[in-house]
XYZ file of C-alpha atoms in Angstrom:
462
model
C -43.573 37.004 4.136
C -40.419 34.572 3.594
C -41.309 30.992 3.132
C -40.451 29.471 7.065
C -43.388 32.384 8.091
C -45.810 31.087 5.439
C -45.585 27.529 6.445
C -45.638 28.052 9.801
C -49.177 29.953 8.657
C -50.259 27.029 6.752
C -49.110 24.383 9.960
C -51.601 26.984 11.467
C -54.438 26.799 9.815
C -54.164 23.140 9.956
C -53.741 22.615 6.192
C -51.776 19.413 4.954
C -48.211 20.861 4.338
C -45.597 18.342 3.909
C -42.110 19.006 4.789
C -40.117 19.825 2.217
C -36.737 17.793 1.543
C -33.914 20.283 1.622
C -30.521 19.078 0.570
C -27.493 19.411 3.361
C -25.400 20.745 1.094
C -26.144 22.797 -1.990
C -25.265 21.726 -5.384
C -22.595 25.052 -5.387
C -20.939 23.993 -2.409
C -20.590 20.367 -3.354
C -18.986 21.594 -6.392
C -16.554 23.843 -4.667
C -15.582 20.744 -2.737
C -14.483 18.511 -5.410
C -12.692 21.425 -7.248
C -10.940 22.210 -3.373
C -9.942 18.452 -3.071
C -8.987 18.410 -6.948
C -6.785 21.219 -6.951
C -5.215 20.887 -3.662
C -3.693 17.662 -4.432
C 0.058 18.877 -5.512
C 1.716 16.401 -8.355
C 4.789 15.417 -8.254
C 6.856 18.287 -10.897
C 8.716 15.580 -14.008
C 13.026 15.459 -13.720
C 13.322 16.718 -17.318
C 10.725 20.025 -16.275
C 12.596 20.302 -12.933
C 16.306 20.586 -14.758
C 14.944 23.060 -17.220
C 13.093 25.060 -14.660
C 16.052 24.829 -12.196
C 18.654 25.931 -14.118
C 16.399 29.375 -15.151
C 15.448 30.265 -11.685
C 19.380 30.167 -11.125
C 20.032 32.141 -13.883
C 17.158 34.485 -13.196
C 18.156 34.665 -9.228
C 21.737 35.597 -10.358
C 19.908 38.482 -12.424
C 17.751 39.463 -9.765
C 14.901 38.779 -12.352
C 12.553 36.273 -10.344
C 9.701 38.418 -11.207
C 10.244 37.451 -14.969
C 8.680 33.935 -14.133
C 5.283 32.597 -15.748
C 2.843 31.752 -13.155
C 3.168 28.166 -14.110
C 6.378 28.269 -13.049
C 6.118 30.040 -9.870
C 3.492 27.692 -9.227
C 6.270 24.814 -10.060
C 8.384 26.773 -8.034
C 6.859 26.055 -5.106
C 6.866 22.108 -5.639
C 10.339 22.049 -6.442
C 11.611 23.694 -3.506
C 13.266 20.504 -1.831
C 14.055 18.753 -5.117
C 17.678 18.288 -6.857
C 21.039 17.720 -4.921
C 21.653 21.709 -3.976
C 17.666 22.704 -2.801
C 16.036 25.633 -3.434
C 14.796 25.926 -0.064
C 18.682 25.890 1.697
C 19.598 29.291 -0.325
C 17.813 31.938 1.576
C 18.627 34.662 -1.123
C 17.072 32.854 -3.729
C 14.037 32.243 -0.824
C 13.644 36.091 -0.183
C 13.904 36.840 -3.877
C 11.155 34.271 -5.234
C 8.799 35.318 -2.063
C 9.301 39.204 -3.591
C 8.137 37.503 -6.650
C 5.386 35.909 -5.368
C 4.133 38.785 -3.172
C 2.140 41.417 -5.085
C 0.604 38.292 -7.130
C -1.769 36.796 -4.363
C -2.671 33.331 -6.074
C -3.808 30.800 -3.448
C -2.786 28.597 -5.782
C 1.047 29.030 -5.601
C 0.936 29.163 -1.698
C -1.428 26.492 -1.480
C 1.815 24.857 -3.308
C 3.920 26.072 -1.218
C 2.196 24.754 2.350
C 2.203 21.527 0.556
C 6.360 22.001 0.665
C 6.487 23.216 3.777
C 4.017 19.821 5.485
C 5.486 17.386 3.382
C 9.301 18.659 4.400
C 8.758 20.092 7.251
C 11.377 19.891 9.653
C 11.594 22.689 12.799
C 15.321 22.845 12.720
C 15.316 23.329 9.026
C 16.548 27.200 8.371
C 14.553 27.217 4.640
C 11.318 25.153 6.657
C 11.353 28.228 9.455
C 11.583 30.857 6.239
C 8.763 29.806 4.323
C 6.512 29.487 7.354
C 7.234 32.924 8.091
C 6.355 33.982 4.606
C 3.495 32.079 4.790
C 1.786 33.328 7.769
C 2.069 37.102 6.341
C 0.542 35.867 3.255
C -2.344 34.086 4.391
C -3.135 36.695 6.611
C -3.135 38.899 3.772
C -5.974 36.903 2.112
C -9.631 36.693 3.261
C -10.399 36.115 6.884
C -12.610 33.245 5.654
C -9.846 31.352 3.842
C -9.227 28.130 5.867
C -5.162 28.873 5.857
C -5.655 31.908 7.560
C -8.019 30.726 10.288
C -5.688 27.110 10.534
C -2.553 29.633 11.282
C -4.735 31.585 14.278
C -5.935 28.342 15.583
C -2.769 26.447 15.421
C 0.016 28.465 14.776
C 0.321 26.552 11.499
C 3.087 28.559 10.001
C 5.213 29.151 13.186
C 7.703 25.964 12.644
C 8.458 25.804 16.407
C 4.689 25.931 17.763
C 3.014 23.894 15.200
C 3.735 20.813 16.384
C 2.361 21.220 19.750
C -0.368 23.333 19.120
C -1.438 20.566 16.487
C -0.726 18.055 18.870
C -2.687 19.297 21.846
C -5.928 20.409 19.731
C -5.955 16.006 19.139
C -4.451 14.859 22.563
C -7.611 13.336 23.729
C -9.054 12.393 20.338
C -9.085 8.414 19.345
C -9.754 9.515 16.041
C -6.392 12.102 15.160
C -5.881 11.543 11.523
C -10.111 12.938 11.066
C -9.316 15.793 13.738
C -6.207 16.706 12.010
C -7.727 16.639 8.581
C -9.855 18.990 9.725
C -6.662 21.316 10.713
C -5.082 20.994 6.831
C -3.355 17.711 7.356
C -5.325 15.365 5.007
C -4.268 13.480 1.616
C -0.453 13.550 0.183
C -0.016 15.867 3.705
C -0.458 12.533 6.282
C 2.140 10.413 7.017
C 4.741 13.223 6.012
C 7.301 15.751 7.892
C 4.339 18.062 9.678
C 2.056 15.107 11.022
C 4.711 13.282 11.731
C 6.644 15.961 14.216
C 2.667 16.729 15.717
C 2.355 12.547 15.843
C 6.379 12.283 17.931
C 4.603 15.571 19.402
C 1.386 13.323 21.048
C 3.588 10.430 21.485
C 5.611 12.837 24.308
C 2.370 14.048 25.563
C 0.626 10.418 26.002
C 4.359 8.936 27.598
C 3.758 11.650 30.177
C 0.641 10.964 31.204
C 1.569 6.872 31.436
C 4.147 8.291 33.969
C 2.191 10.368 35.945
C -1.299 8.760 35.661
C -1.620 5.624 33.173
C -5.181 5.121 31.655
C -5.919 2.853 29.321
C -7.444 5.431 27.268
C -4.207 6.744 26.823
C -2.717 3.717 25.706
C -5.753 3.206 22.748
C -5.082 7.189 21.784
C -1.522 6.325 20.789
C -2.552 3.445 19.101
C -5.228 5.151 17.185
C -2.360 7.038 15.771
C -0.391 4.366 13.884
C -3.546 1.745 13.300
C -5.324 2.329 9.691
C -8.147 1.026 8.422
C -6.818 -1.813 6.874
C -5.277 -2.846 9.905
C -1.724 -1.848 8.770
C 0.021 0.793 10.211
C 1.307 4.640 9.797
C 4.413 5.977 10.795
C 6.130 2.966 10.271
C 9.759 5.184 10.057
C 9.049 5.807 13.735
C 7.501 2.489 14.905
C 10.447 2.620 17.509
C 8.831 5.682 19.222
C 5.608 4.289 19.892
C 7.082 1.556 21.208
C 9.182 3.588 24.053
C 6.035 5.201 24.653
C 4.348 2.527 25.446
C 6.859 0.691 27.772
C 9.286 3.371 28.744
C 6.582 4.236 31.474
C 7.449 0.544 32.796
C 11.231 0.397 33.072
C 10.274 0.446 36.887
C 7.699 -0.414 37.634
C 4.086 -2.594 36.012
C 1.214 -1.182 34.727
C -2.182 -2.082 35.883
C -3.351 -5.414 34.182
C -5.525 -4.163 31.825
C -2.985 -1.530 30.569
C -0.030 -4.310 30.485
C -2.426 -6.450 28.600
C -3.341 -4.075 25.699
C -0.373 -2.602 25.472
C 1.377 -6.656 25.210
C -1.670 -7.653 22.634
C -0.990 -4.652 20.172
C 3.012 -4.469 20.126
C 2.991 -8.650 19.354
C 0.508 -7.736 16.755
C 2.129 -4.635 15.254
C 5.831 -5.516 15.894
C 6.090 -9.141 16.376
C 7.324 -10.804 19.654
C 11.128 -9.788 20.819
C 12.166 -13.204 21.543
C 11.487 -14.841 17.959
C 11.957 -11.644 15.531
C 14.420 -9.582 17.079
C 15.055 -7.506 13.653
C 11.308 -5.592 13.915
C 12.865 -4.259 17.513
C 16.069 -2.925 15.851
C 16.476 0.473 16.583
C 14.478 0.760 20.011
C 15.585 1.169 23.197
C 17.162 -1.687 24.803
C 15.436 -0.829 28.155
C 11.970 -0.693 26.420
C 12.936 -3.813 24.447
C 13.579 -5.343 28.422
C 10.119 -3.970 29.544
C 8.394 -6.620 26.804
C 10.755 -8.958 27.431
C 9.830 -9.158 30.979
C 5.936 -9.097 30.319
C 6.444 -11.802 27.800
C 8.720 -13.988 30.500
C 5.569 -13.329 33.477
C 3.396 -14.358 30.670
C 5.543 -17.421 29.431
C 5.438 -18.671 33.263
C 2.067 -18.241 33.687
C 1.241 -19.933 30.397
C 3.676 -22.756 31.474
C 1.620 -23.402 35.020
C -1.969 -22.752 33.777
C -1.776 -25.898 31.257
C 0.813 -27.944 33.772
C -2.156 -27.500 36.451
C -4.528 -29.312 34.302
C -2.210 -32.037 33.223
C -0.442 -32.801 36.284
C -0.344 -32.348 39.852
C 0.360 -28.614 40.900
C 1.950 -29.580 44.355
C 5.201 -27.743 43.563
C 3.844 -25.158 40.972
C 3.748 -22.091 44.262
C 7.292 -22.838 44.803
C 8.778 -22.725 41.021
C 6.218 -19.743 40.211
C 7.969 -17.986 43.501
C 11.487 -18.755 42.286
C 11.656 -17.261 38.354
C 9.170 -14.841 39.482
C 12.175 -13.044 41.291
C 14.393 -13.842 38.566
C 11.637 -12.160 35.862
C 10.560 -9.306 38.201
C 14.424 -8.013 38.254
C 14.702 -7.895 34.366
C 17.075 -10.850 34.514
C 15.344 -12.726 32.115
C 16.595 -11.888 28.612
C 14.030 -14.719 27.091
C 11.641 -17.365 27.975
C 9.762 -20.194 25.840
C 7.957 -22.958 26.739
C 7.244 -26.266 24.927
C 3.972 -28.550 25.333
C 3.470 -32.406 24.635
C 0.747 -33.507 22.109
C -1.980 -32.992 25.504
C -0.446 -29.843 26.750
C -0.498 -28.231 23.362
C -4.365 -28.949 23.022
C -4.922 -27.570 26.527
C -3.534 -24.384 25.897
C -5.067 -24.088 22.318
C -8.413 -24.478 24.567
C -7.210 -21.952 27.306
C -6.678 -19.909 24.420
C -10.074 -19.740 23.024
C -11.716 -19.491 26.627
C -9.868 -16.761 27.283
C -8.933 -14.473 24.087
C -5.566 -14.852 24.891
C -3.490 -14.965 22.190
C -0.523 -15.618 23.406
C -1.323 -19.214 24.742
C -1.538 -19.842 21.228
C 2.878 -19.047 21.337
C 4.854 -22.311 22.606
C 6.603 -25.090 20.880
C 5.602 -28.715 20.544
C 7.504 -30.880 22.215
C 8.017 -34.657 21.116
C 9.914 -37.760 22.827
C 7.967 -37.577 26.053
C 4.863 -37.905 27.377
C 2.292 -36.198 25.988
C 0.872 -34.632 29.132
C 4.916 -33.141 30.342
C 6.058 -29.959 29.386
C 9.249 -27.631 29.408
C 9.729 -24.261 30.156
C 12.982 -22.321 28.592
C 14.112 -19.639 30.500
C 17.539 -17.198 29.592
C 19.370 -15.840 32.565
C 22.606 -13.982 31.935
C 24.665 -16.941 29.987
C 22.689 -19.572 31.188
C 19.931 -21.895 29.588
C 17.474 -23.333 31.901
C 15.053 -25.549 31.159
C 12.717 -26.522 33.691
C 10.617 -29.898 33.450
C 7.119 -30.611 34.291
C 6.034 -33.498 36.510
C 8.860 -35.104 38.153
C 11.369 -34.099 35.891
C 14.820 -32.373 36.770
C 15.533 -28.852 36.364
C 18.736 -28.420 33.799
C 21.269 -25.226 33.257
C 23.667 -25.811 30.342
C 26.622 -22.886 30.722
C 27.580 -20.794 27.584
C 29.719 -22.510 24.555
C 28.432 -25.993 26.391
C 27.494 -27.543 22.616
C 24.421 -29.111 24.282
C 22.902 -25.858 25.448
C 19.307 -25.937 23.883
C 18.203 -23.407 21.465
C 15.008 -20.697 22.010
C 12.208 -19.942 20.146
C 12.128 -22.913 17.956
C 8.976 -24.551 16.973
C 9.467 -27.875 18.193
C 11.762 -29.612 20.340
C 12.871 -33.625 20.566
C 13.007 -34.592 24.607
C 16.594 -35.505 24.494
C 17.712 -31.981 23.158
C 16.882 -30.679 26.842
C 17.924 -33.221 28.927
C 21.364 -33.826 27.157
C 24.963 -32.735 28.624
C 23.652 -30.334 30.963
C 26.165 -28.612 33.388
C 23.769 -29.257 36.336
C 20.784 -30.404 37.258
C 18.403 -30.871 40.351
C 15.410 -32.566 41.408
C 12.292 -30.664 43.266
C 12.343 -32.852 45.616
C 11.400 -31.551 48.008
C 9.778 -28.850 46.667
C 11.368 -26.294 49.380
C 14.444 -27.894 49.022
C 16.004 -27.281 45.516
C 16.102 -23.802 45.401
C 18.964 -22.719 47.466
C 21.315 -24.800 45.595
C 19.820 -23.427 42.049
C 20.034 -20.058 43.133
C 23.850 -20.667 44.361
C 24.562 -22.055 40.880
C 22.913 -19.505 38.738
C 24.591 -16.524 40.916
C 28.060 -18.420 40.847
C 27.936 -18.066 37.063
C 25.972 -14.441 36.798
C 26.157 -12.610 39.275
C 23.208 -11.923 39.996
C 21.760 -12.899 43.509
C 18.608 -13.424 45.338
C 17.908 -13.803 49.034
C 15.561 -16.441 50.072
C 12.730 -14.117 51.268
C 12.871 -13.175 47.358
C 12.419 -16.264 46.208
C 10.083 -18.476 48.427
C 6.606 -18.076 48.395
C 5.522 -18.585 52.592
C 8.481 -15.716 53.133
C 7.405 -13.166 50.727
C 4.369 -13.157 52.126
């Protein structure tokens, strides 16, 4: 009789058993974890070792005398693969030579080495990468069927330079929690954030920018996030920040998102990046179009910012016709920045709006001094023209390129007279259907870029 069959005799005979407490894990296999976790961290092999040891595995290589190697240094070997100015891993003689070495030996240690080369470096185009992967998957395979490697190669094709990257990629695809799924697969410690979870991470990224195209969920949007967002609300990947970005607006070169997909997508890339129109060097390096797409949201946003704290401070009698008009300008892509600028009221109505709402970016204007604190002024860029459009009764202005009074963006405050000054033309919206013909003829005289009127009043795009 074992011991479950005796207690389930004593529960029987209705004796007082308690339940005994039996650990999860046993004491062994806790201990074979820490040893795992100690010895599977690779260090880094010291310049003075690696000159000594490099210039004997040429000397042996040249001999044909690999075999004559200590284990320690086959197991330095290993590290020191992609080191020095001429690598190791580039010479596929001295590859096929060192693997003959290696061979007959069967020490997890050295190959657990020599994954840690091939993740950390890994690169799919890389001749010496697609070598050792090959060597690798025979060897593995050559060890116990219960040895992680083994089983991460039949799962995932670990060792096949091509595959791995998708296979990896589409065993996480609808995780929001890839770096604990792929630590699972091998790719944990020194081996995230380098050359193998980076190519499955690009990998997703392609994966997730499909499905935006095809059918955009907003779960899609958090599982790229989830890939670059750490828990100390920094990110990883930060070498290929520019790729998350085009995934996350490419999708939108065309066309808008649904609003709660816009909105997320527009709250994390202002947090993670920093807005376009202010820091323009954390965009370097992406896509101009993408760049456009956040542009755009930021210009919709901008507008709507300017009206909802203009309708509480002044009359909104001409706020459908002027929302109408840059709305066409904005929906086109045409403008390349916006900014807006709020008296001492305005300011403390969109603070409020901004912790009714959530909204962040209501917290984003300029203050604006000179004028009354209830007006306001929003800054629009179209082609090579500044435009800055006054609250209340005020006049809208356009200052022309090289015009020395052409107002600056994205500054933190503004004095009243720096946009009204010198302007190249100006109108009044009076009345409010009235104006917009003869702005529209101005900006398109000096851009190019024209609208018809069923674009750009309200009663006739409806």
């Amino acid at each position: 009789m074992n011991l479950a069959e005796r207690l389930e005799e004593l529960k029987r005979t209705k004796s007082i058993v308690r339940q005994p407490k039996l650990r999860r894990h046993s004491l062994m296999e806790k201990s074979f974890e820490l040893i795992d976790t100690r010895y599977a961290r690779v260090q880094a092999v010291n310049p003075a070792d690696f000159e000594h040891l490099y210039l004997k595995l040429r000397s042996l290589s040249e001999e044909g005398a690999l075999a004559d190697l200590s284990l320690r240094e086959m197991r330095l070997t290993a590290s020191s693969l992609f080191e020095g100015n001429e690598r190791l891993a580039e010479d596929q003689k001295f590859l096929e030579q060192y693997f003959d070495a290696i061979r007959p030996i069967r020490s997890r240690m050295i190959l657990k080495r020599l994954i840690h080369s091939y993740c950390v470096h890994f690169d799919p185009a890389h001749p010496g990468i697609r070598h050792i992967g090959a060597f690798l998957a025979e060897a593995v395979s050559a060890h116990d069927d219960q040895w992680e490697w083994n089983e991460r190669h039949r799962i995932y094709k670990f060792f096949t330079s091509e595959r791995a990257p998708q296979e990896l990629a589409q065993s996480v695809i609808d995780s929001v929690t890839p770096r604990v799924d792929l630590a699972k697969a091998g790719l944990r410690g020194q081996l995230w954030g380098t050359g193998l979870s980076t190519h499955v991470f690009l990998s997703s990224l392609r994966a997730i920018q499909d499905r935006l195209e095809t059918n955009p969920t907003l779960r899609d949007v958090e599982r790229a996030i989830a890939w670059v967002r750490n828990d100390a609300g920094g990110l990883f990947f930060l070498a290929n920040r520019s790729n998350l970005v085009e995934t996350l607006l490419w999708p939108w070169i065309d066309r808008d998102p649904p609003l709660d997909i816009r909105k997320r997508i527009q709250e994390f890339l202002l947090d993670a990046v920093n807005d376009p129109r202010i820091d323009r060097g954390s965009w370097l390096g992406t896509d101009e179009s993408a760049r456009g797409v956040m542009v755009r949201w930021l210009a919709q946003a901008t507008l709507e910012q300017f009206l909802k704290v203009v309708d509480r401070v002044a009359a909104a009698h001409q706020w459908e016709y002027r929302r109408a008009f840059w709305n066409a300008y904005i929906e086109k892509g045409w403008v390349s920045n916006a900014w807006v600028a709020f008296g001492s009221s305005g300011a403390a109505v969109a603070r409020q709006i901004a912790a009714e709402s959530g909204d962040n970016l209501m917290k984003r204007f300029a203050s604006l001094s000179g004028a009354s604190t209830d007006q306001a002024v929003l800054l629009l860029q179209i082609g090579e023209l500044s435009i800055a459009d006054w609250s209340h009764n005020g006049k809208l202005r356009i200052w022309r390129r090289g015009n020395p009074n052409s107002p600056s963006f994205d500054e933190p405050s503004y004095v009243a007279t720096e946009l009204r000054s010198g302007s190249d033309f100006d109108i009044a919206h009076l009345p409010p259907d009235g104006w917009q013909s003869r702005a529209e003829s101005y900006i398109r005289r000096f851009t190019g870029l024209r609208l018809s009127t069923i674009e750009f009043m309200p009663s006739r795009r409806r």
